PDB file of C-alpha atoms in Angstrom:
ATOM      1  CA  MET A   1      -1.848 209.652  66.167  1.00 66.00           C
ATOM      2  CA  LYS A   2       0.442 212.660  65.761  1.00 66.00           C
ATOM      3  CA  GLN A   3       2.213 210.995  62.826  1.00 70.00           C
ATOM      4  CA  PHE A   4      -1.132 210.056  61.233  1.00 66.00           C
ATOM      5  CA  LEU A   5      -2.341 213.665  61.398  1.00 68.00           C
ATOM      6  CA  SER A   6       0.956 214.875  59.957  1.00 68.00           C
ATOM      7  CA  ASP A   7       0.655 212.420  57.048  1.00 68.00           C
ATOM      8  CA  LEU A   8      -2.978 213.455  56.526  1.00 66.00           C
ATOM      9  CA  ARG A   9      -1.998 217.125  56.319  1.00 76.00           C
ATOM     10  CA  LEU A  10       0.733 216.264  53.816  1.00 69.00           C
ATOM     11  CA  LEU A  11      -1.768 214.320  51.686  1.00 62.00           C
ATOM     12  CA  TYR A  12      -4.170 217.276  51.746  1.00 62.00           C
ATOM     13  CA  VAL A  13      -1.437 219.697  50.688  1.00 69.00           C
ATOM     14  CA  ASN A  14      -0.339 217.430  47.826  1.00 69.00           C
ATOM     15  CA  LEU A  15      -3.916 216.936  46.590  1.00 61.00           C
ATOM     16  CA  LYS A  16      -4.563 220.671  46.747  1.00 67.00           C
ATOM     17  CA  LYS A  17      -1.425 221.323  44.705  1.00 68.00           C
ATOM     18  CA  THR A  18      -2.526 218.735  42.130  1.00 67.00           C
ATOM     19  CA  PHE A  19      -6.009 220.214  41.659  1.00 65.00           C
ATOM     20  CA  THR A  20      -4.601 223.749  41.507  1.00 72.00           C
ATOM     21  CA  SER A  21      -2.115 222.575  38.893  1.00 79.00           C
ATOM     22  CA  TRP A  22      -4.891 221.094  36.728  1.00 78.00           C
ATOM     23  CA  LYS A  23      -6.848 224.348  36.872  1.00 82.00           C
ATOM     24  CA  MET A  24      -3.781 226.400  35.974  1.00 83.00           C
ATOM     25  CA  GLU A  25      -2.928 224.066  33.103  1.00 83.00           C
ATOM     26  CA  ARG A  26      -6.358 224.550  31.522  1.00 85.00           C
ATOM     27  CA  GLN A  27      -5.903 228.319  31.661  1.00 87.00           C
ATOM     28  CA  LEU A  28      -2.367 228.140  30.286  1.00 82.00           C
ATOM     29  CA  LYS A  29      -3.480 225.953  27.370  1.00 85.00           C
ATOM     30  CA  LYS A  30      -6.171 228.496  26.562  1.00 89.00           C
ATOM     31  CA  GLU A  31      -3.591 231.306  26.602  1.00 90.00           C
ATOM     32  CA  PHE A  32      -1.237 229.223  24.463  1.00 89.00           C
ATOM     33  CA  PHE A  33      -3.751 228.836  21.641  1.00 89.00           C
ATOM     34  CA  GLN A  34      -4.687 232.508  21.906  1.00 93.00           C
ATOM     35  CA  ASP A  35      -1.004 233.402  21.485  1.00 92.00           C
ATOM     36  CA  PHE A  36      -0.669 230.907  18.629  1.00 90.00           C
ATOM     37  CA  SER A  37      -3.613 232.458  16.816  1.00 91.00           C
ATOM     38  CA  LEU A  38      -2.333 235.991  17.431  1.00 93.00           C
ATOM     39  CA  TYR A  39       1.165 235.123  16.199  1.00 93.00           C
ATOM     40  CA  ASN A  40      -0.120 233.646  12.941  1.00 92.00           C
ATOM     41  CA  SER A  41      -2.429 236.610  12.376  1.00 93.00           C
ATOM     42  CA  MET A  42       0.621 238.896  12.608  1.00 95.00           C
ATOM     43  CA  ALA A  43       3.142 236.725  10.726  1.00 94.00           C
ATOM     44  CA  SER A  44       3.959 237.442   7.101  1.00 94.00           C
ATOM     45  CA  LYS A  45       3.716 234.668   4.523  1.00 91.00           C
ATOM     46  CA  GLY A  46       6.310 231.966   5.095  1.00 89.00           C
ATOM     47  CA  MET A  47       6.782 232.857   8.771  1.00 93.00           C
ATOM     48  CA  GLU A  48       3.617 231.257  10.120  1.00 91.00           C
ATOM     49  CA  ALA A  49       3.843 228.663  12.907  1.00 92.00           C
ATOM     50  CA  GLY A  50       2.641 225.260  11.715  1.00 90.00           C
ATOM     51  CA  VAL A  51       0.496 222.897  13.752  1.00 88.00           C
ATOM     52  CA  ARG A  52       2.965 220.039  13.262  1.00 89.00           C
ATOM     53  CA  GLU A  53       5.709 222.159  14.818  1.00 89.00           C
ATOM     54  CA  LEU A  54       3.812 223.107  17.964  1.00 88.00           C
ATOM     55  CA  ARG A  55       5.919 222.658  21.106  1.00 91.00           C
ATOM     56  CA  PRO A  56       3.795 224.019  23.978  1.00 90.00           C
ATOM     57  CA  CYS A  57       5.808 225.510  26.861  1.00 89.00           C
ATOM     58  CA  LEU A  58       3.098 226.363  29.341  1.00 85.00           C
ATOM     59  CA  TRP A  59       4.737 227.048  32.684  1.00 83.00           C
ATOM     60  CA  GLU A  60       7.282 229.761  31.999  1.00 86.00           C
ATOM     61  CA  LYS A  61       5.166 232.935  32.126  1.00 85.00           C
ATOM     62  CA  THR A  62       6.232 233.705  35.667  1.00 86.00           C
ATOM     63  CA  SER A  63       6.913 236.943  37.500  1.00 89.00           C
ATOM     64  CA  PHE A  64      10.258 235.601  38.769  1.00 88.00           C
ATOM     65  CA  THR A  65      12.863 232.998  37.852  1.00 91.00           C
ATOM     66  CA  LYS A  66      11.992 229.794  39.685  1.00 88.00           C
ATOM     67  CA  ILE A  67      14.930 228.060  41.372  1.00 92.00           C
ATOM     68  CA  GLU A  68      14.858 224.530  42.776  1.00 95.00           C
ATOM     69  CA  PRO A  69      16.041 225.257  46.341  1.00 97.00           C
ATOM     70  CA  ILE A  70      17.673 221.974  47.380  1.00 98.00           C
ATOM     71  CA  TYR A  71      20.339 221.734  44.695  1.00 97.00           C
ATOM     72  CA  PHE A  72      20.758 225.507  44.571  1.00 98.00           C
ATOM     73  CA  TYR A  73      21.504 225.846  48.288  1.00 98.00           C
ATOM     74  CA  GLN A  74      23.397 222.622  48.930  1.00 98.00           C
ATOM     75  CA  ASP A  75      25.600 222.874  45.837  1.00 98.00           C
ATOM     76  CA  ASN A  76      26.533 226.490  46.564  1.00 98.00           C
ATOM     77  CA  TRP A  77      27.181 225.656  50.215  1.00 98.00           C
ATOM     78  CA  ALA A  78      29.402 222.670  49.406  1.00 98.00           C
ATOM     79  CA  PHE A  79      31.204 224.453  46.559  1.00 98.00           C
ATOM     80  CA  GLU A  80      32.154 227.360  48.817  1.00 98.00           C
ATOM     81  CA  ARG A  81      33.315 225.170  51.687  1.00 98.00           C
ATOM     82  CA  ILE A  82      35.408 222.883  49.477  1.00 98.00           C
ATOM     83  CA  LEU A  83      37.067 225.845  47.766  1.00 98.00           C
ATOM     84  CA  LYS A  84      37.963 227.328  51.153  1.00 97.00           C
ATOM     85  CA  GLN A  85      39.867 224.150  52.010  1.00 97.00           C
ATOM     86  CA  ARG A  86      41.580 223.999  48.592  1.00 97.00           C
ATOM     87  CA  PRO A  87      42.398 220.261  48.658  1.00 98.00           C
ATOM     88  CA  SER A  88      44.981 219.074  46.148  1.00 97.00           C
ATOM     89  CA  ASP A  89      42.539 216.332  45.125  1.00 98.00           C
ATOM     90  CA  HIS A  90      38.845 215.905  45.790  1.00 98.00           C
ATOM     91  CA  VAL A  91      36.594 212.866  45.389  1.00 98.00           C
ATOM     92  CA  ASP A  92      32.850 213.067  44.840  1.00 98.00           C
ATOM     93  CA  ILE A  93      30.415 210.175  45.034  1.00 98.00           C
ATOM     94  CA  GLY A  94      27.312 210.495  42.914  1.00 97.00           C
ATOM     95  CA  SER A  95      26.463 214.180  43.388  1.00 98.00           C
ATOM     96  CA  HIS A  96      24.712 216.173  40.672  1.00 96.00           C
ATOM     97  CA  HIS A  97      26.805 216.261  37.509  1.00 95.00           C
ATOM     98  CA  LYS A  98      26.601 220.061  37.222  1.00 96.00           C
ATOM     99  CA  PHE A  99      28.008 220.559  40.710  1.00 98.00           C
ATOM    100  CA  VAL A 100      30.827 218.098  40.071  1.00 98.00           C
ATOM    101  CA  SER A 101      31.694 219.456  36.624  1.00 97.00           C
ATOM    102  CA  PHE A 102      31.835 223.070  37.851  1.00 97.00           C
ATOM    103  CA  LEU A 103      33.952 222.052  40.836  1.00 98.00           C
ATOM    104  CA  SER A 104      36.327 220.212  38.499  1.00 98.00           C
ATOM    105  CA  MET A 105      37.102 223.511  36.751  1.00 97.00           C
ATOM    106  CA  THR A 106      38.753 224.756  39.951  1.00 97.00           C
ATOM    107  CA  LEU A 107      40.176 221.583  41.554  1.00 96.00           C
ATOM    108  CA  ASN A 108      41.376 218.109  40.638  1.00 98.00           C
ATOM    109  CA  VAL A 109      38.138 216.154  41.025  1.00 98.00           C
ATOM    110  CA  THR A 110      37.403 212.462  40.593  1.00 98.00           C
ATOM    111  CA  MET A 111      33.773 211.407  40.427  1.00 98.00           C
ATOM    112  CA  ILE A 112      32.636 207.949  41.513  1.00 98.00           C
ATOM    113  CA  ASP A 113      29.285 206.573  40.344  1.00 96.00           C
ATOM    114  CA  ILE A 114      27.726 203.192  39.649  1.00 93.00           C
ATOM    115  CA  ARG A 115      26.765 204.469  36.191  1.00 91.00           C
ATOM    116  CA  PRO A 116      29.148 206.219  33.785  1.00 89.00           C
ATOM    117  CA  LEU A 117      28.344 209.725  32.605  1.00 90.00           C
ATOM    118  CA  SER A 118      26.699 209.884  29.185  1.00 93.00           C
ATOM    119  CA  LEU A 119      28.821 212.889  28.159  1.00 92.00           C
ATOM    120  CA  PRO A 120      32.559 213.473  28.653  1.00 89.00           C
ATOM    121  CA  VAL A 121      33.853 216.312  30.831  1.00 91.00           C
ATOM    122  CA  ASN A 122      37.502 217.003  30.045  1.00 93.00           C
ATOM    123  CA  SER A 123      38.294 218.538  33.422  1.00 96.00           C
ATOM    124  CA  LEU A 124      36.728 215.671  35.387  1.00 96.00           C
ATOM    125  CA  SER A 125      38.196 212.254  36.149  1.00 96.00           C
ATOM    126  CA  PHE A 126      35.646 209.471  36.430  1.00 96.00           C
ATOM    127  CA  LYS A 127      35.757 206.054  38.072  1.00 96.00           C
ATOM    128  CA  GLU A 128      32.898 203.617  37.887  1.00 95.00           C
ATOM    129  CA  GLY A 129      32.310 202.206  41.347  1.00 96.00           C
ATOM    130  CA  SER A 130      29.954 201.720  44.254  1.00 97.00           C
ATOM    131  CA  ILE A 131      29.713 203.778  47.412  1.00 98.00           C
ATOM    132  CA  LEU A 132      29.614 200.425  49.208  1.00 98.00           C
ATOM    133  CA  SER A 133      32.966 199.344  47.784  1.00 98.00           C
ATOM    134  CA  LEU A 134      35.010 202.378  46.824  1.00 98.00           C
ATOM    135  CA  PRO A 135      38.058 201.875  44.565  1.00 97.00           C
ATOM    136  CA  TYR A 136      40.434 203.399  47.127  1.00 98.00           C
ATOM    137  CA  ASP A 137      42.764 202.150  49.836  1.00 98.00           C
ATOM    138  CA  SER A 138      41.892 202.719  53.471  1.00 98.00           C
ATOM    139  CA  GLU A 139      42.710 206.200  54.792  1.00 98.00           C
ATOM    140  CA  SER A 140      43.756 207.485  51.360  1.00 98.00           C
ATOM    141  CA  ILE A 141      41.392 210.435  50.700  1.00 98.00           C
ATOM    142  CA  ASP A 142      41.687 213.976  52.091  1.00 98.00           C
ATOM    143  CA  SER A 143      38.447 215.484  50.786  1.00 98.00           C
ATOM    144  CA  LEU A 144      35.163 213.838  49.779  1.00 98.00           C
ATOM    145  CA  SER A 145      31.610 214.937  48.992  1.00 98.00           C
ATOM    146  CA  SER A 146      28.342 213.118  48.400  1.00 98.00           C
ATOM    147  CA  LEU A 147      25.270 215.334  48.095  1.00 98.00           C
ATOM    148  CA  CYS A 148      21.761 213.866  48.166  1.00 98.00           C
ATOM    149  CA  VAL A 149      23.092 210.359  47.539  1.00 98.00           C
ATOM    150  CA  ILE A 150      23.379 208.341  50.735  1.00 98.00           C
ATOM    151  CA  GLU A 151      19.640 208.407  51.485  1.00 98.00           C
ATOM    152  CA  HIS A 152      19.017 206.352  48.317  1.00 98.00           C
ATOM    153  CA  ILE A 153      21.401 203.485  49.024  1.00 98.00           C
ATOM    154  CA  GLY A 154      19.718 200.116  49.489  1.00 97.00           C
ATOM    155  CA  LEU A 155      16.313 201.075  48.075  1.00 98.00           C
ATOM    156  CA  GLY A 156      16.928 199.794  44.544  1.00 96.00           C
ATOM    157  CA  ARG A 157      15.946 203.055  42.871  1.00 95.00           C
ATOM    158  CA  TYR A 158      19.142 203.314  40.836  1.00 92.00           C
ATOM    159  CA  GLY A 159      19.688 199.616  40.244  1.00 90.00           C
ATOM    160  CA  ASP A 160      21.488 198.999  43.526  1.00 92.00           C
ATOM    161  CA  GLU A 161      20.716 195.935  45.623  1.00 95.00           C
ATOM    162  CA  ILE A 162      17.975 196.107  48.238  1.00 98.00           C
ATOM    163  CA  ASP A 163      19.511 196.524  51.687  1.00 98.00           C
ATOM    164  CA  PRO A 164      17.794 198.195  54.673  1.00 98.00           C
ATOM    165  CA  LEU A 165      21.255 199.076  56.032  1.00 98.00           C
ATOM    166  CA  GLY A 166      22.543 200.449  52.734  1.00 98.00           C
ATOM    167  CA  SER A 167      22.997 204.004  54.003  1.00 98.00           C
ATOM    168  CA  GLU A 168      24.800 202.860  57.134  1.00 98.00           C
ATOM    169  CA  LYS A 169      27.145 200.693  55.062  1.00 98.00           C
ATOM    170  CA  ALA A 170      27.846 203.663  52.795  1.00 98.00           C
ATOM    171  CA  PHE A 171      28.866 205.785  55.788  1.00 98.00           C
ATOM    172  CA  THR A 172      31.118 202.964  57.019  1.00 98.00           C
ATOM    173  CA  GLU A 173      32.821 202.692  53.635  1.00 98.00           C
ATOM    174  CA  ILE A 174      33.366 206.448  53.457  1.00 98.00           C
ATOM    175  CA  ASP A 175      34.862 206.346  56.949  1.00 98.00           C
ATOM    176  CA  ARG A 176      37.230 203.610  55.757  1.00 98.00           C
ATOM    177  CA  VAL A 177      38.706 205.557  52.832  1.00 98.00           C
ATOM    178  CA  LEU A 178      39.041 208.949  54.553  1.00 98.00           C
ATOM    179  CA  LYS A 179      42.293 209.911  56.225  1.00 98.00           C
ATOM    180  CA  LYS A 180      42.312 211.236  59.761  1.00 98.00           C
ATOM    181  CA  GLY A 181      41.665 214.968  59.505  1.00 98.00           C
ATOM    182  CA  ALA A 182      39.923 214.570  56.127  1.00 98.00           C
ATOM    183  CA  ASN A 183      36.905 216.701  55.226  1.00 98.00           C
ATOM    184  CA  PHE A 184      33.567 215.084  54.403  1.00 98.00           C
ATOM    185  CA  TYR A 185      30.686 217.062  52.866  1.00 99.00           C
ATOM    186  CA  PHE A 186      27.274 215.454  52.487  1.00 98.00           C
ATOM    187  CA  SER A 187      23.567 216.161  52.489  1.00 98.00           C
ATOM    188  CA  VAL A 188      20.608 213.947  53.344  1.00 98.00           C
ATOM    189  CA  PRO A 189      16.936 214.433  54.252  1.00 98.00           C
ATOM    190  CA  VAL A 190      16.501 215.098  57.970  1.00 98.00           C
ATOM    191  CA  GLU A 191      13.545 214.958  60.338  1.00 97.00           C
ATOM    192  CA  LEU A 192      13.195 214.643  64.080  1.00 96.00           C
ATOM    193  CA  GLU A 193      12.522 210.933  63.489  1.00 96.00           C
ATOM    194  CA  GLY A 194      13.883 209.039  60.494  1.00 97.00           C
ATOM    195  CA  ARG A 195      11.566 207.367  57.984  1.00 97.00           C
ATOM    196  CA  VAL A 196      11.751 205.314  54.775  1.00 97.00           C
ATOM    197  CA  PHE A 197       9.970 206.748  51.723  1.00 97.00           C
ATOM    198  CA  PHE A 198      10.320 203.604  49.623  1.00 97.00           C
ATOM    199  CA  ASN A 199      11.796 203.574  47.056  1.00 97.00           C
ATOM    200  CA  ALA A 200      12.544 207.294  46.742  1.00 97.00           C
ATOM    201  CA  HIS A 201      14.766 207.898  49.764  1.00 98.00           C
ATOM    202  CA  ARG A 202      15.200 207.690  53.514  1.00 98.00           C
ATOM    203  CA  SER A 203      15.206 210.492  56.047  1.00 98.00           C
ATOM    204  CA  PHE A 204      17.349 210.534  59.184  1.00 98.00           C
ATOM    205  CA  SER A 205      17.282 212.085  62.602  1.00 98.00           C
ATOM    206  CA  GLU A 206      20.352 214.209  63.205  1.00 98.00           C
ATOM    207  CA  ASN A 207      21.143 212.333  66.412  1.00 98.00           C
ATOM    208  CA  TYR A 208      21.204 209.071  64.479  1.00 98.00           C
ATOM    209  CA  LEU A 209      23.457 210.554  61.795  1.00 98.00           C
ATOM    210  CA  LEU A 210      26.002 211.859  64.266  1.00 97.00           C
ATOM    211  CA  GLU A 211      25.963 208.636  66.279  1.00 98.00           C
ATOM    212  CA  THR A 212      26.594 206.683  63.084  1.00 98.00           C
ATOM    213  CA  LEU A 213      29.415 209.076  62.194  1.00 98.00           C
ATOM    214  CA  HIS A 214      30.966 209.044  65.664  1.00 98.00           C
ATOM    215  CA  ASN A 215      34.485 209.134  64.189  1.00 98.00           C
ATOM    216  CA  PHE A 216      33.805 212.652  62.882  1.00 98.00           C
ATOM    217  CA  GLU A 217      33.347 216.086  64.378  1.00 98.00           C
ATOM    218  CA  VAL A 218      30.955 218.693  63.006  1.00 98.00           C
ATOM    219  CA  ILE A 219      32.568 221.694  61.315  1.00 98.00           C
ATOM    220  CA  ASP A 220      29.406 223.186  59.835  1.00 98.00           C
ATOM    221  CA  LYS A 221      25.764 222.278  59.319  1.00 98.00           C
ATOM    222  CA  LYS A 222      22.910 223.994  57.527  1.00 98.00           C
ATOM    223  CA  TYR A 223      19.314 223.057  56.754  1.00 98.00           C
ATOM    224  CA  ILE A 224      17.007 223.563  53.794  1.00 98.00           C
ATOM    225  CA  TYR A 225      13.323 223.898  54.643  1.00 98.00           C
ATOM    226  CA  GLY A 226      11.218 224.723  51.615  1.00 96.00           C
ATOM    227  CA  GLU A 227      12.846 227.791  50.091  1.00 96.00           C
ATOM    228  CA  LYS A 228      14.789 228.793  53.209  1.00 97.00           C
ATOM    229  CA  PHE A 229      18.414 228.008  54.058  1.00 98.00           C
ATOM    230  CA  GLU A 230      18.649 227.927  57.833  1.00 98.00           C
ATOM    231  CA  THR A 231      21.140 227.355  60.629  1.00 98.00           C
ATOM    232  CA  THR A 232      18.798 225.590  63.058  1.00 97.00           C
ATOM    233  CA  LEU A 233      17.291 222.105  62.933  1.00 97.00           C
ATOM    234  CA  ARG A 234      13.531 222.147  63.424  1.00 96.00           C
ATOM    235  CA  ASP A 235      10.461 219.967  63.127  1.00 95.00           C
ATOM    236  CA  GLY A 236       9.395 218.957  59.634  1.00 96.00           C
ATOM    237  CA  PHE A 237      11.055 217.531  56.548  1.00 97.00           C
ATOM    238  CA  GLY A 238      14.259 219.226  55.452  1.00 98.00           C
ATOM    239  CA  ILE A 239      17.663 218.648  53.913  1.00 98.00           C
ATOM    240  CA  GLY A 240      20.654 218.670  56.232  1.00 98.00           C
ATOM    241  CA  CYS A 241      23.986 219.841  54.810  1.00 98.00           C
ATOM    242  CA  TYR A 242      26.966 218.666  56.853  1.00 98.00           C
ATOM    243  CA  HIS A 243      30.664 219.431  56.764  1.00 98.00           C
ATOM    244  CA  LEU A 244      32.416 216.931  59.004  1.00 98.00           C
ATOM    245  CA  GLN A 245      36.070 216.292  59.715  1.00 98.00           C
ATOM    246  CA  LYS A 246      37.421 212.895  60.635  1.00 98.00           C
ATOM    247  CA  LYS A 247      38.870 212.864  64.122  1.00 98.00           C
ATOM    248  CA  THR A 248      42.633 212.551  64.437  1.00 94.00           C
TER     249      THR A 248
END
């Protein structure tokens, strides 16, 4: 019953956001055409905006610069922690390309992904591969990151095979390739009880994560709830950011 009420509240919030968005969009379209008319009334001959060239950008008249909190917080957190360790080589599996490319400007970074990047990055080495079968020998990596990746494994969203234990197998494979004492940085959705949001992602309870990763000790952990970056796990959907070190 408690879960049903929680899901019902979430549905209400999402529907409210949708209807509010529709109302705002109507107003923004009205303002857009008012601005279009005003611009053309002020423009000299040859500088008018044509109808065929209209490219409406409706959502950027804001009083502040909107930042997507998950990638902003987790990428900054991981970047800082990796730089503090200064590994001679770092491996990333499937994290956001901006995070990996910026990190590669400061360290030797190899990115692993099932799909090659569509653009070259000179400072970044790339290997096509799967998180379930990494192209590395056992206990060969000192430093590894995988941000907002592992929760997707096994759901088929990115062309991977359906496997209800995909995330667990990914953790096992990462454990295999990391040396004793190696640093592992990752983020996944966390809740007090794990769920499957097919085919978007899974969420995990922290107890389950740490039991699965029993060969590691926690060095640092942070949580993203909405627009807040916090140090304490609490009820509700969030993103857990974990820096673990493999036990020696």
